[in-house]
Amino acid sequence: MKSFFQFIARHRVLASTLFLMVFPFIMPYEALAINILIFGLFAMGFNLLFGYMGLLSFGHAAFLGIGSYLTGIGIVHYSMPWGSAILVGVIGAAIGGLLMGFLAIRTRGIYFSMVTLALGQIVFYCFYKAESLTGGENGLRGVRVDNFNILGITVDFLNPLVKYYIILFFVVIAMWLISRILSSPLGAVMEAIRENEKRAAACGFDVARTKLLVFVLSAAICGLAGSLRALHLSIVPIDSLHYLQSGQAVMMSILGGMGTFFGPFIGAAVMLYLEDVVTTFTKHWMAIIGLVFMFFVLFFPKGIWGSILSKLNLNQDSKS
Amino acid sequence: MQLLTGIALGSIYALLALGLCLIFGMLNVVNFAHGAFFMVGAFMGVYFLGVTGNFWFSLILTPLATGALGLLTERFLVRPLYGRGIDYPLLLTFGLSYVLIEAMRVTFGIEGLPSVTPDGLKGTLDVGIGFFPKYRLFLIAATAVIIFAVWFFIQKTRYGLIIKAGAADQEIVKVLGVDIAKVWLMVFGLGCAIAGLSGILASPTRSVNPEMGIPILAESFVVTVVGGMGSPVGAVVAGLLVGVVYSMTSLFFPELAELSIFVLMAVVLLIRPQGLFGKAGAMG
């Protein structure tokens, strides 16, 4: 059992890719699987900042939203091809991350959470007010991607299974990137900052620059999740920018296990699946999710995956 | 005129930030459910007003009810998390806000309740430069009284002294034979009671619905950040400032009203990251 988990930990990207290949077949329907894929990526991007560097941002919905809206606007208003629209979304989110990070990393701890939340609200109101571009309260409609050709083969984007694998392609690339970042020297500096900021600075690391860099990377990944979400839903609802959405990233990371590689993804899967099940018998799913979340904060702060890891006593350094 | 409107709006912000600040200064807990307590306060207020038919009764009953809710929260949910870092209580109260919002939806429906202005405070009053809604004047006066009461309680009474001492050094207070856990319980309850009170005070000026606490939480964070974390004076001054900035912008650039207060925060952060009245060390 233990060696099985160690194997997964060592080949984490390969393992998750293989698992995600069969994932749509164990879910009740493909749309849920796609949703989990997208929010898993969102939570992973968030976790880069929170779990690995200890900065609790409550403004990450801004990046999900910027990614979604820029991709959507590109397709709807400028009839861009969807590939470049995704690129625009990701770059836009990274620039947003640079601006927000520049302001937010001047503060620490609890202050950081409050500032990111407030800055996220700025983004919310900007997109909310730019009604002619974003559709305001109704959201941006008509983000359509139809058939296209790859190597002479016509691909039908409206087929849910096809859509799943296209989105999976991007998610796997992002996962690979996250895995590389974490196992690089940058990843080590991030954890050093989380454990003791002053000591990391004393060791000669440029703490402020590392924080900003990771903030931007995390924003870009969340932006990618947003872009993919716009393509998936073919609309961009305004509540993708809402801070409750940021809170969802937090909840997913905690539920699955913050500071672990698979944790956020597992958290997203559990939460969305739970939401799906709960909504079939009551519309008050928020209360159930809230209670489950509180239960985890009180009794299982390590989350699902984190608890499994510590039960198995796996090497803490290579947190899979 | 617009200045008065701003002050009326700002007094709600000041009250909310004061409650946040009390809890943070003493317990080192950021209450993410503060907006939810505000919302519960508004619902309770309208409900009690409907039952008793007397605004003054509900003005007393509501903070008692939300205060009691706060006591339960501290005792059973927040207390187990002391010493586990600052993030956990924050996350827990965030989860709690989900539950409170749903609880109000279940009890009172998604639409919310129609807000009621008490009879004696309807209409407008000539304030010399023009007519101003009576209720808003009452709001300003009531806030002033509450803030004075809290100030008096903390600065001039024995309990206030214990609270201040506990915030400075809990070990010493414990050694002196004070049951610090009880003090924390009371402070959390008091903070929540103030949140509920601001909820009922605000209810005639806005619609009462389960989501009303969501934007107000972000706004009261802005106030806290501008004022300086853990500074009660900062909370009050920044609250009024934010209110005035909001209503001035909505007079001249109505499109940018919501944005203005966040821009204010960004500017303050650039110049004084610790806030107007914050101490440099209090940010960690």
Coordinates of C-alpha atoms in Angstrom, one line a residue, chain B residues 82-283:
Chain B
Y82 CA -6.7 28.9 19.4
G83 CA -3.0 28.4 19.0
R84 CA -3.4 26.8 15.6
G85 CA -2.4 29.9 13.7
I86 CA -4.5 32.7 12.4
D87 CA -5.8 31.0 9.2
Y88 CA -8.0 28.4 10.9
P89 CA -10.4 30.6 12.8
L90 CA -10.7 32.7 9.6
L91 CA -11.5 29.7 7.5
L92 CA -14.0 28.4 10.1
T93 CA -15.9 31.6 10.3
F94 CA -15.9 31.7 6.5
G95 CA -17.7 28.3 6.5
L96 CA -20.0 29.6 9.2
S97 CA -21.0 32.5 7.0
Y98 CA -22.2 29.9 4.4
V99 CA -24.3 28.2 7.0
L100 CA -25.8 31.4 8.3
I101 CA -26.7 32.6 4.9
E102 CA -28.5 29.3 4.1
A103 CA -30.1 29.3 7.6
M104 CA -31.7 32.7 6.8
R105 CA -32.8 31.5 3.4
V106 CA -34.5 28.5 4.9
T107 CA -36.2 30.5 7.7
F108 CA -37.3 33.6 5.8
G109 CA -37.1 32.6 2.1
I110 CA -34.8 33.7 -0.7
E111 CA -36.5 37.0 -1.3
G112 CA -35.8 38.4 2.2
L113 CA -38.1 40.7 4.2
P114 CA -39.4 44.1 3.4
S115 CA -37.5 46.6 5.4
V116 CA -39.4 48.8 7.8
T117 CA -38.7 52.3 8.9
P118 CA -40.1 52.9 12.4
D119 CA -43.0 55.3 12.4
G120 CA -41.5 58.1 14.5
L121 CA -38.5 58.3 12.2
K122 CA -40.2 58.5 8.8
G123 CA -40.0 61.7 6.7
T124 CA -37.5 64.4 6.5
L125 CA -36.2 67.1 8.8
D126 CA -35.0 70.6 7.9
V127 CA -31.3 70.7 8.9
G128 CA -30.7 74.3 7.8
I129 CA -29.1 73.5 4.5
G130 CA -31.9 71.4 3.2
F131 CA -34.2 68.4 4.1
F132 CA -32.6 65.3 5.3
P133 CA -34.2 61.9 6.1
K134 CA -34.9 61.7 9.8
Y135 CA -33.8 58.1 10.0
R136 CA -30.3 58.9 8.8
L137 CA -29.9 61.6 11.4
F138 CA -31.1 59.0 14.0
L139 CA -28.5 56.6 12.5
I140 CA -25.7 59.0 13.0
A141 CA -26.8 59.8 16.6
A142 CA -27.3 56.2 17.5
T143 CA -23.8 55.3 16.2
A144 CA -22.3 58.1 18.1
V145 CA -23.9 56.8 21.3
I146 CA -22.8 53.2 20.7
I147 CA -19.3 54.2 19.8
F148 CA -19.1 56.4 22.9
A149 CA -20.5 53.5 25.0
V150 CA -17.9 51.1 23.7
W151 CA -15.2 53.6 24.2
F152 CA -16.4 54.3 27.8
F153 CA -16.6 50.5 28.4
I154 CA -13.0 49.9 27.3
Q155 CA -11.3 53.0 28.6
K156 CA -13.1 53.7 31.9
T157 CA -14.4 50.4 33.3
R158 CA -12.6 47.6 35.1
Y159 CA -13.7 45.2 32.4
G160 CA -12.2 47.4 29.7
L161 CA -9.0 47.4 31.6
I162 CA -8.9 43.6 31.7
I163 CA -9.6 43.5 28.0
K164 CA -6.8 45.9 27.2
A165 CA -4.4 44.1 29.5
G166 CA -5.4 40.8 28.0
A167 CA -4.7 42.1 24.5
A168 CA -1.3 43.3 25.5
D169 CA -0.2 40.3 27.5
Q170 CA -2.5 37.4 28.2
E171 CA 0.0 35.5 30.3
I172 CA 0.3 38.3 32.9
V173 CA -3.5 38.6 33.0
K174 CA -3.8 34.9 33.6
V175 CA -1.3 35.0 36.4
L176 CA -3.3 37.8 38.0
G177 CA -6.1 35.4 38.4
V178 CA -8.4 36.5 35.5
D179 CA -10.2 33.8 33.6
I180 CA -9.0 34.9 30.2
A181 CA -11.2 32.4 28.4
K182 CA -14.3 34.1 29.8
V183 CA -13.0 37.5 28.7
W184 CA -12.4 36.2 25.1
L185 CA -15.9 34.7 25.1
M186 CA -17.4 38.1 26.1
V187 CA -15.4 40.1 23.6
F188 CA -16.4 37.8 20.8
G189 CA -20.0 38.0 21.9
L190 CA -19.8 41.8 22.1
G191 CA -18.3 42.0 18.7
C192 CA -21.1 39.9 17.2
A193 CA -23.7 41.9 19.1
I194 CA -22.3 45.1 17.6
A195 CA -22.5 43.5 14.1
G196 CA -26.1 42.6 14.7
L197 CA -26.9 46.0 16.0
S198 CA -25.4 47.6 12.9
G199 CA -27.5 45.2 10.9
I200 CA -30.8 46.3 12.4
L201 CA -29.7 50.0 12.2
A202 CA -28.9 49.6 8.6
S203 CA -32.0 47.6 7.7
P204 CA -34.3 50.6 6.9
T205 CA -31.8 52.0 4.5
R206 CA -31.3 48.9 2.4
S207 CA -33.1 45.7 1.4
V208 CA -33.0 42.9 3.8
N209 CA -31.9 39.7 2.0
P210 CA -29.6 36.8 2.8
E211 CA -26.9 38.1 0.5
M212 CA -26.7 41.6 2.1
G213 CA -23.8 40.7 4.3
I214 CA -21.5 39.7 1.4
P215 CA -20.6 43.1 -0.1
I216 CA -20.6 44.7 3.4
L217 CA -17.9 42.3 4.6
A218 CA -15.5 43.3 1.8
E219 CA -16.3 46.9 2.5
S220 CA -15.7 46.6 6.2
F221 CA -12.3 44.9 5.4
V222 CA -11.5 48.0 3.4
V223 CA -12.3 50.1 6.4
T224 CA -10.2 47.9 8.7
V225 CA -7.3 48.1 6.2
V226 CA -7.5 51.8 5.8
G227 CA -7.9 52.4 9.5
G228 CA -5.2 50.1 10.6
M229 CA -5.6 46.6 11.9
G230 CA -6.7 46.4 15.5
S231 CA -7.0 50.2 16.0
P232 CA -10.5 51.2 17.3
V233 CA -9.9 54.8 16.5
G234 CA -8.8 53.9 13.0
A235 CA -11.9 51.8 12.6
V236 CA -14.2 54.8 13.4
V237 CA -12.3 57.4 11.4
A238 CA -11.8 55.2 8.4
G239 CA -15.4 54.1 8.5
L240 CA -16.6 57.7 8.3
L241 CA -14.0 58.5 5.7
V242 CA -15.0 55.5 3.5
G243 CA -18.7 56.5 3.8
V244 CA -18.0 60.1 2.8
V245 CA -15.7 59.1 -0.1
Y246 CA -18.4 56.7 -1.3
S247 CA -21.3 59.2 -1.3
M248 CA -19.1 62.0 -2.7
T249 CA -18.1 59.8 -5.6
S250 CA -21.7 58.7 -6.2
L251 CA -22.6 62.3 -6.4
F252 CA -20.0 63.3 -9.0
F253 CA -19.1 60.0 -10.7
P254 CA -22.0 57.6 -9.9
E255 CA -20.4 54.9 -12.1
L256 CA -17.3 54.7 -9.9
A257 CA -19.0 54.8 -6.5
E258 CA -18.3 51.1 -5.6
L259 CA -14.8 51.4 -7.0
S260 CA -13.8 54.5 -5.1
I261 CA -13.4 53.0 -1.7
F262 CA -11.2 50.2 -3.1
V263 CA -9.1 52.8 -4.8
L264 CA -8.9 54.6 -1.5
M265 CA -7.6 51.5 0.1
A266 CA -5.0 50.9 -2.7
V267 CA -3.7 54.4 -2.2
V268 CA -3.5 54.1 1.6
L269 CA -1.7 50.8 1.1
L270 CA 0.9 52.3 -1.2
I271 CA 1.6 55.1 1.2
R272 CA 1.1 53.5 4.6
P273 CA 0.9 49.7 4.3
Q274 CA 0.0 49.5 8.0
G275 CA -3.1 51.7 7.6
L276 CA -3.8 55.3 8.9
F277 CA -3.7 54.4 12.6
G278 CA -2.0 51.1 12.5
K279 CA 1.3 50.3 14.2
A280 CA 4.0 49.0 11.8
G281 CA 4.4 45.8 13.8
A282 CA 0.8 45.0 14.0
M283 CA 0.5 43.5 10.5

